[in-house]
Amino acid sequence: MNGGEIISRVLVNQGVKFLFTLCGGHISPIFVGAEKAGIKVIDTRHEATAVFAADAVGRLTGIPGVVAVTAGPGLTNTITAIKNAQMAQSPLILLGGAAATMLKGRGALQDIDQLSIIKPIVKWAVSIKKVKDIGPTLEKAFRIAQEGVPGPVFIECPIDTLYPESMVREWYGTKSKSGTRSLKDNALQWYIERHAKKLFEDKDKTIFNSHPAKPKFPLHSDSQLAKAVSLIQKAKRPLMILGSGAMLQPELAGQLSVAIDRLGIPVYLSGMGRGLLGRSGKLHIRHKRKEAIKEADLIILAGVPNDFRLDYGSHIGNRKFISINRSKAELFLNKKPSLPIQADPCGFLIALSAHLKINSQEWLDTLRKRDSMRDEEIGKQSEENINGLNPLKLLCELEHLLPEKAVLVADGGDFVATASYTLRVRQPLSWLDPGAYGTLGGGAGFAIAAALVYPDRPVWILYGDGSAGYSLMEFDTFQRHGLAITALIGNDACWTQIARDQVEFLGSDCAVRLENSDYEKIPIAFGVEGQKVENFEVFKFAVKKALEVNQLGKSFLINAIIGKTDFRKGSISV
């Protein structure tokens, strides 16, 4: 087997079904080997998209997503997406091509110090030196990516560790015959042959582990469980905030949902936690979180750090709070919990539900009444006439038109944040957003992953017209791989999230202006359709058409010309 085939064998044993890539000569044996091994190879139009897709596969399945990129610019094009995966705690394996081991540091094509660049943003970075090391190194990478706090791992794969030995030896050979070589040439040839021997020695003795061990992560103690039970039983107005850190065992999402229902504690859901209780879970509170925190007498943070989203802990103030997090750094970020529990939040809450069930109906009624009042306010604001489609009304209409199995991908600023107030996520693991890093450009990659993991469900990208510019070219990828994805662009000809503050504080719209461009024409270049929408009847027609073509395995784009509102005035942009 060549190096690419060894990699593919390990991927199959690890349960990998998809490999994301953008081709390059350094890494061709990897994706060719994967295809031969029955792994679906998805080639994208930008390396960042490939990484975002692998990130989302890790979030949705728990099995690390795998991406292969070529050397040099192939790797550096991944940096933003890899950092996003690190901050989102997504298990991911990044395989990067590199110059031949013999030529490193000698000016070979795309030869740079890749490990120095990538080390700060991954859990582990390593370069393969011998072909026999590929299998054990990759198996170790899978373990590291999943254990403790999940995250990305980088393996540098020099080109001569991947291609067949006979071909590499031919590359290494000299054209002159031994009898005509000079002493210097003979010395060089001896060195080359010695290097090749070390490179390929024992390459056929690789032992593959066909039964990967379950990843290890911190577990709660009985004492911590008992202390949590005691604190919660004493509380009259407990409140839970559950985020992506509680969803690191996606295979247990169903059990976690049951556990939350049994506990009876009102809960705010964020990040990957959105949709955990379905579209209308009775304990799920959606609005006025800051006010609810002020009225609560005990806060439970499940996989949520005290970062900017909780105003660095000032929202909680001096209230008692329990925090459960795999990450020790996030557990104590900005504020020491009354009860810190370094453990997997999902496992802890499932265990907690076996020891505790509370009745918080009066408290819950207060929160739900306020929720309803906020929904009524949004409904009234959605009826306001503005120049262009009212984005609130557009999204309220979409809420009624989307099927129950819809998966939502968020990639944008103002328009997407507005969607978070109006759209109800239908099922667990059905909402994908970047996470705390707040990067743009992940939409296409996340959607590709969702369409692969959930082939029978409609996948919708919610784009701002600014963020759409990062990945609309991926409609080519959607079409080539038969992925049924709909993109809805909220087109207000502006980077509105930034413009809100900039225009008010600095009196200028410099660099935030866009155009009401005809984005719906872009998919046509790749053999699929789009629709410009300027009234609500056409919007309803476009949504219906999108769902119909999705059934045929086709993608669709809706370019909705929206106006501006003050709905999110004063929201955070920095």
PDB file of N, CA and C in Angstrom, residues 56 59-60 244 247 269-276 286 395 398-399 402 405-413 415-435 446-447 450 454 457-462:
ATOM      1  N   ALA A  56     -18.406  20.702  10.663  1.00  0.00           N
ATOM      2  CA  ALA A  56     -19.820  20.398  10.889  1.00  0.00           C
ATOM      3  C   ALA A  56     -20.074  18.903  11.004  1.00  0.00           C
ATOM      4  N   ARG A  59     -19.330  18.001  14.498  1.00  0.00           N
ATOM      5  CA  ARG A  59     -20.387  18.439  15.422  1.00  0.00           C
ATOM      6  C   ARG A  59     -21.619  17.546  15.344  1.00  0.00           C
ATOM      7  N   LEU A  60     -21.996  17.157  14.135  1.00  0.00           N
ATOM      8  CA  LEU A  60     -23.243  16.431  13.940  1.00  0.00           C
ATOM      9  C   LEU A  60     -23.146  14.946  14.256  1.00  0.00           C
ATOM     10  N   SER A 244     -23.304  24.886  23.104  1.00  0.00           N
ATOM     11  CA  SER A 244     -22.643  23.891  22.260  1.00  0.00           C
ATOM     12  C   SER A 244     -21.805  22.904  23.062  1.00  0.00           C
ATOM     13  N   MET A 247     -23.257  19.589  23.738  1.00  0.00           N
ATOM     14  CA  MET A 247     -23.646  18.768  22.598  1.00  0.00           C
ATOM     15  C   MET A 247     -22.459  18.015  22.006  1.00  0.00           C
ATOM     16  N   LEU A 269     -31.507  27.932  25.106  1.00  0.00           N
ATOM     17  CA  LEU A 269     -30.662  27.099  24.260  1.00  0.00           C
ATOM     18  C   LEU A 269     -29.886  27.983  23.291  1.00  0.00           C
ATOM     19  N   SER A 270     -28.605  27.701  23.146  1.00  0.00           N
ATOM     20  CA  SER A 270     -27.778  28.494  22.237  1.00  0.00           C
ATOM     21  C   SER A 270     -26.872  27.575  21.431  1.00  0.00           C
ATOM     22  N   GLY A 271     -26.312  28.111  20.347  1.00  0.00           N
ATOM     23  CA  GLY A 271     -25.372  27.345  19.533  1.00  0.00           C
ATOM     24  C   GLY A 271     -25.946  26.020  19.090  1.00  0.00           C
ATOM     25  N   MET A 272     -25.151  24.963  19.227  1.00  0.00           N
ATOM     26  CA  MET A 272     -25.589  23.626  18.817  1.00  0.00           C
ATOM     27  C   MET A 272     -26.721  23.094  19.689  1.00  0.00           C
ATOM     28  N   GLY A 273     -26.982  23.768  20.810  1.00  0.00           N
ATOM     29  CA  GLY A 273     -28.083  23.346  21.671  1.00  0.00           C
ATOM     30  C   GLY A 273     -29.452  23.725  21.130  1.00  0.00           C
ATOM     31  N   ARG A 274     -29.486  24.681  20.192  1.00  0.00           N
ATOM     32  CA  ARG A 274     -30.765  25.111  19.633  1.00  0.00           C
ATOM     33  C   ARG A 274     -31.473  23.920  18.976  1.00  0.00           C
ATOM     34  N   GLY A 275     -32.767  23.822  19.248  1.00  0.00           N
ATOM     35  CA  GLY A 275     -33.542  22.721  18.693  1.00  0.00           C
ATOM     36  C   GLY A 275     -33.569  21.480  19.564  1.00  0.00           C
ATOM     37  N   LEU A 276     -32.841  21.491  20.676  1.00  0.00           N
ATOM     38  CA  LEU A 276     -32.753  20.303  21.522  1.00  0.00           C
ATOM     39  C   LEU A 276     -34.117  19.836  21.998  1.00  0.00           C
ATOM     40  N   ARG A 286     -37.108  31.654  24.918  1.00  0.00           N
ATOM     41  CA  ARG A 286     -36.367  32.177  23.776  1.00  0.00           C
ATOM     42  C   ARG A 286     -35.941  33.630  23.922  1.00  0.00           C
ATOM     43  N   LEU A 395     -39.026  36.458   7.557  1.00  0.00           N
ATOM     44  CA  LEU A 395     -38.609  35.307   8.360  1.00  0.00           C
ATOM     45  C   LEU A 395     -39.781  34.676   9.099  1.00  0.00           C
ATOM     46  N   LEU A 398     -41.299  32.506   6.588  1.00  0.00           N
ATOM     47  CA  LEU A 398     -40.479  31.305   6.416  1.00  0.00           C
ATOM     48  C   LEU A 398     -40.716  30.317   7.546  1.00  0.00           C
ATOM     49  N   GLU A 399     -40.895  30.833   8.744  1.00  0.00           N
ATOM     50  CA  GLU A 399     -41.160  29.962   9.899  1.00  0.00           C
ATOM     51  C   GLU A 399     -42.364  29.061   9.644  1.00  0.00           C
ATOM     52  N   LEU A 402     -41.380  26.434   6.395  1.00  0.00           N
ATOM     53  CA  LEU A 402     -40.338  25.414   6.491  1.00  0.00           C
ATOM     54  C   LEU A 402     -40.895  24.098   7.028  1.00  0.00           C
ATOM     55  N   LYS A 405     -38.571  18.906   9.228  1.00  0.00           N
ATOM     56  CA  LYS A 405     -37.253  18.266   9.180  1.00  0.00           C
ATOM     57  C   LYS A 405     -36.157  19.223   8.719  1.00  0.00           C
ATOM     58  N   ALA A 406     -36.467  20.499   8.574  1.00  0.00           N
ATOM     59  CA  ALA A 406     -35.496  21.449   8.032  1.00  0.00           C
ATOM     60  C   ALA A 406     -34.284  21.605   8.944  1.00  0.00           C
ATOM     61  N   VAL A 407     -33.115  21.722   8.315  1.00  0.00           N
ATOM     62  CA  VAL A 407     -31.863  22.018   9.000  1.00  0.00           C
ATOM     63  C   VAL A 407     -31.460  23.437   8.609  1.00  0.00           C
ATOM     64  N   LEU A 408     -31.121  24.263   9.589  1.00  0.00           N
ATOM     65  CA  LEU A 408     -30.813  25.665   9.345  1.00  0.00           C
ATOM     66  C   LEU A 408     -29.331  25.937   9.574  1.00  0.00           C
ATOM     67  N   VAL A 409     -28.728  26.624   8.612  1.00  0.00           N
ATOM     68  CA  VAL A 409     -27.323  26.998   8.688  1.00  0.00           C
ATOM     69  C   VAL A 409     -27.246  28.522   8.709  1.00  0.00           C
ATOM     70  N   ALA A 410     -26.570  29.071   9.702  1.00  0.00           N
ATOM     71  CA  ALA A 410     -26.506  30.525   9.879  1.00  0.00           C
ATOM     72  C   ALA A 410     -25.156  31.054   9.426  1.00  0.00           C
ATOM     73  N   ASP A 411     -25.178  31.991   8.482  1.00  0.00           N
ATOM     74  CA  ASP A 411     -23.937  32.593   7.996  1.00  0.00           C
ATOM     75  C   ASP A 411     -24.198  34.057   7.655  1.00  0.00           C
ATOM     76  N   GLY A 412     -24.089  34.902   8.643  1.00  0.00           N
ATOM     77  CA  GLY A 412     -24.339  36.317   8.397  1.00  0.00           C
ATOM     78  C   GLY A 412     -24.399  37.091   9.692  1.00  0.00           C
ATOM     79  N   GLY A 413     -24.653  38.387   9.568  1.00  0.00           N
ATOM     80  CA  GLY A 413     -24.719  39.262  10.723  1.00  0.00           C
ATOM     81  C   GLY A 413     -26.136  39.647  11.070  1.00  0.00           C
ATOM     82  N   PHE A 415     -29.080  40.061   9.386  1.00  0.00           N
ATOM     83  CA  PHE A 415     -30.200  39.261   8.897  1.00  0.00           C
ATOM     84  C   PHE A 415     -30.291  37.921   9.629  1.00  0.00           C
ATOM     85  N   VAL A 416     -29.150  37.284   9.821  1.00  0.00           N
ATOM     86  CA  VAL A 416     -29.133  35.978  10.485  1.00  0.00           C
ATOM     87  C   VAL A 416     -29.473  36.118  11.967  1.00  0.00           C
ATOM     88  N   ALA A 417     -28.992  37.170  12.611  1.00  0.00           N
ATOM     89  CA  ALA A 417     -29.343  37.379  14.016  1.00  0.00           C
ATOM     90  C   ALA A 417     -30.835  37.635  14.162  1.00  0.00           C
ATOM     91  N   THR A 418     -31.420  38.337  13.202  1.00  0.00           N
ATOM     92  CA  THR A 418     -32.872  38.538  13.211  1.00  0.00           C
ATOM     93  C   THR A 418     -33.581  37.199  13.094  1.00  0.00           C
ATOM     94  N   ALA A 419     -33.033  36.313  12.273  1.00  0.00           N
ATOM     95  CA  ALA A 419     -33.630  34.978  12.103  1.00  0.00           C
ATOM     96  C   ALA A 419     -33.639  34.197  13.411  1.00  0.00           C
ATOM     97  N   SER A 420     -32.640  34.420  14.255  1.00  0.00           N
ATOM     98  CA  SER A 420     -32.572  33.673  15.515  1.00  0.00           C
ATOM     99  C   SER A 420     -33.717  34.037  16.454  1.00  0.00           C
ATOM    100  N   TYR A 421     -34.331  35.209  16.239  1.00  0.00           N
ATOM    101  CA  TYR A 421     -35.471  35.615  17.061  1.00  0.00           C
ATOM    102  C   TYR A 421     -36.791  35.075  16.514  1.00  0.00           C
ATOM    103  N   THR A 422     -36.813  34.706  15.257  1.00  0.00           N
ATOM    104  CA  THR A 422     -38.084  34.398  14.606  1.00  0.00           C
ATOM    105  C   THR A 422     -38.235  32.939  14.198  1.00  0.00           C
ATOM    106  N   LEU A 423     -37.138  32.278  13.859  1.00  0.00           N
ATOM    107  CA  LEU A 423     -37.215  30.892  13.409  1.00  0.00           C
ATOM    108  C   LEU A 423     -37.015  29.941  14.584  1.00  0.00           C
ATOM    109  N   ARG A 424     -37.845  28.928  14.651  1.00  0.00           N
ATOM    110  CA  ARG A 424     -37.741  27.919  15.711  1.00  0.00           C
ATOM    111  C   ARG A 424     -37.091  26.668  15.123  1.00  0.00           C
ATOM    112  N   VAL A 425     -35.989  26.256  15.708  1.00  0.00           N
ATOM    113  CA  VAL A 425     -35.273  25.085  15.207  1.00  0.00           C
ATOM    114  C   VAL A 425     -36.097  23.847  15.503  1.00  0.00           C
ATOM    115  N   ARG A 426     -36.270  23.028  14.501  1.00  0.00           N
ATOM    116  CA  ARG A 426     -37.247  21.940  14.567  1.00  0.00           C
ATOM    117  C   ARG A 426     -36.822  20.742  15.414  1.00  0.00           C
ATOM    118  N   GLN A 427     -35.563  20.351  15.313  1.00  0.00           N
ATOM    119  CA  GLN A 427     -35.086  19.124  15.947  1.00  0.00           C
ATOM    120  C   GLN A 427     -33.691  19.350  16.516  1.00  0.00           C
ATOM    121  N   PRO A 428     -33.230  18.454  17.403  1.00  0.00           N
ATOM    122  CA  PRO A 428     -31.845  18.567  17.886  1.00  0.00           C
ATOM    123  C   PRO A 428     -30.858  18.468  16.729  1.00  0.00           C
ATOM    124  N   LEU A 429     -29.721  19.115  16.881  1.00  0.00           N
ATOM    125  CA  LEU A 429     -28.641  19.068  15.896  1.00  0.00           C
ATOM    126  C   LEU A 429     -29.110  19.529  14.523  1.00  0.00           C
ATOM    127  N   SER A 430     -29.943  20.557  14.517  1.00  0.00           N
ATOM    128  CA  SER A 430     -30.501  21.068  13.263  1.00  0.00           C
ATOM    129  C   SER A 430     -30.226  22.550  13.077  1.00  0.00           C
ATOM    130  N   TRP A 431     -29.272  23.081  13.816  1.00  0.00           N
ATOM    131  CA  TRP A 431     -28.859  24.478  13.669  1.00  0.00           C
ATOM    132  C   TRP A 431     -27.336  24.518  13.703  1.00  0.00           C
ATOM    133  N   LEU A 432     -26.744  25.118  12.698  1.00  0.00           N
ATOM    134  CA  LEU A 432     -25.292  25.230  12.628  1.00  0.00           C
ATOM    135  C   LEU A 432     -24.903  26.693  12.465  1.00  0.00           C
ATOM    136  N   ASP A 433     -24.132  27.193  13.415  1.00  0.00           N
ATOM    137  CA  ASP A 433     -23.567  28.530  13.267  1.00  0.00           C
ATOM    138  C   ASP A 433     -22.091  28.473  13.653  1.00  0.00           C
ATOM    139  N   PRO A 434     -21.316  29.510  13.349  1.00  0.00           N
ATOM    140  CA  PRO A 434     -19.871  29.441  13.601  1.00  0.00           C
ATOM    141  C   PRO A 434     -19.524  29.223  15.066  1.00  0.00           C
ATOM    142  N   GLY A 435     -20.265  29.859  15.972  1.00  0.00           N
ATOM    143  CA  GLY A 435     -19.927  29.781  17.382  1.00  0.00           C
ATOM    144  C   GLY A 435     -19.279  31.069  17.855  1.00  0.00           C
ATOM    145  N   PHE A 446     -20.837  24.225   6.114  1.00  0.00           N
ATOM    146  CA  PHE A 446     -21.770  23.641   7.079  1.00  0.00           C
ATOM    147  C   PHE A 446     -22.938  22.959   6.356  1.00  0.00           C
ATOM    148  N   ALA A 447     -23.452  23.623   5.315  1.00  0.00           N
ATOM    149  CA  ALA A 447     -24.597  23.071   4.584  1.00  0.00           C
ATOM    150  C   ALA A 447     -24.224  21.794   3.847  1.00  0.00           C
ATOM    151  N   ALA A 450     -24.266  19.077   6.416  1.00  0.00           N
ATOM    152  CA  ALA A 450     -25.629  18.738   6.834  1.00  0.00           C
ATOM    153  C   ALA A 450     -26.341  17.925   5.760  1.00  0.00           C
ATOM    154  N   TYR A 454     -27.550  14.315   6.667  1.00  0.00           N
ATOM    155  CA  TYR A 454     -29.013  14.186   6.637  1.00  0.00           C
ATOM    156  C   TYR A 454     -29.511  14.240   5.179  1.00  0.00           C
ATOM    157  N   ARG A 457     -33.221  15.367   4.398  1.00  0.00           N
ATOM    158  CA  ARG A 457     -33.786  16.551   5.035  1.00  0.00           C
ATOM    159  C   ARG A 457     -33.424  17.812   4.257  1.00  0.00           C
ATOM    160  N   PRO A 458     -34.348  18.772   4.168  1.00  0.00           N
ATOM    161  CA  PRO A 458     -34.023  20.033   3.485  1.00  0.00           C
ATOM    162  C   PRO A 458     -33.046  20.852   4.313  1.00  0.00           C
ATOM    163  N   VAL A 459     -32.009  21.364   3.661  1.00  0.00           N
ATOM    164  CA  VAL A 459     -30.978  22.156   4.320  1.00  0.00           C
ATOM    165  C   VAL A 459     -31.045  23.577   3.769  1.00  0.00           C
ATOM    166  N   TRP A 460     -31.157  24.550   4.675  1.00  0.00           N
ATOM    167  CA  TRP A 460     -31.281  25.959   4.292  1.00  0.00           C
ATOM    168  C   TRP A 460     -30.126  26.760   4.877  1.00  0.00           C
ATOM    169  N   ILE A 461     -29.456  27.509   4.004  1.00  0.00           N
ATOM    170  CA  ILE A 461     -28.458  28.483   4.467  1.00  0.00           C
ATOM    171  C   ILE A 461     -29.135  29.844   4.573  1.00  0.00           C
ATOM    172  N   LEU A 462     -28.995  30.480   5.710  1.00  0.00           N
ATOM    173  CA  LEU A 462     -29.468  31.847   5.892  1.00  0.00           C
ATOM    174  C   LEU A 462     -28.254  32.761   5.746  1.00  0.00           C
TER     175      LEU A 462
END
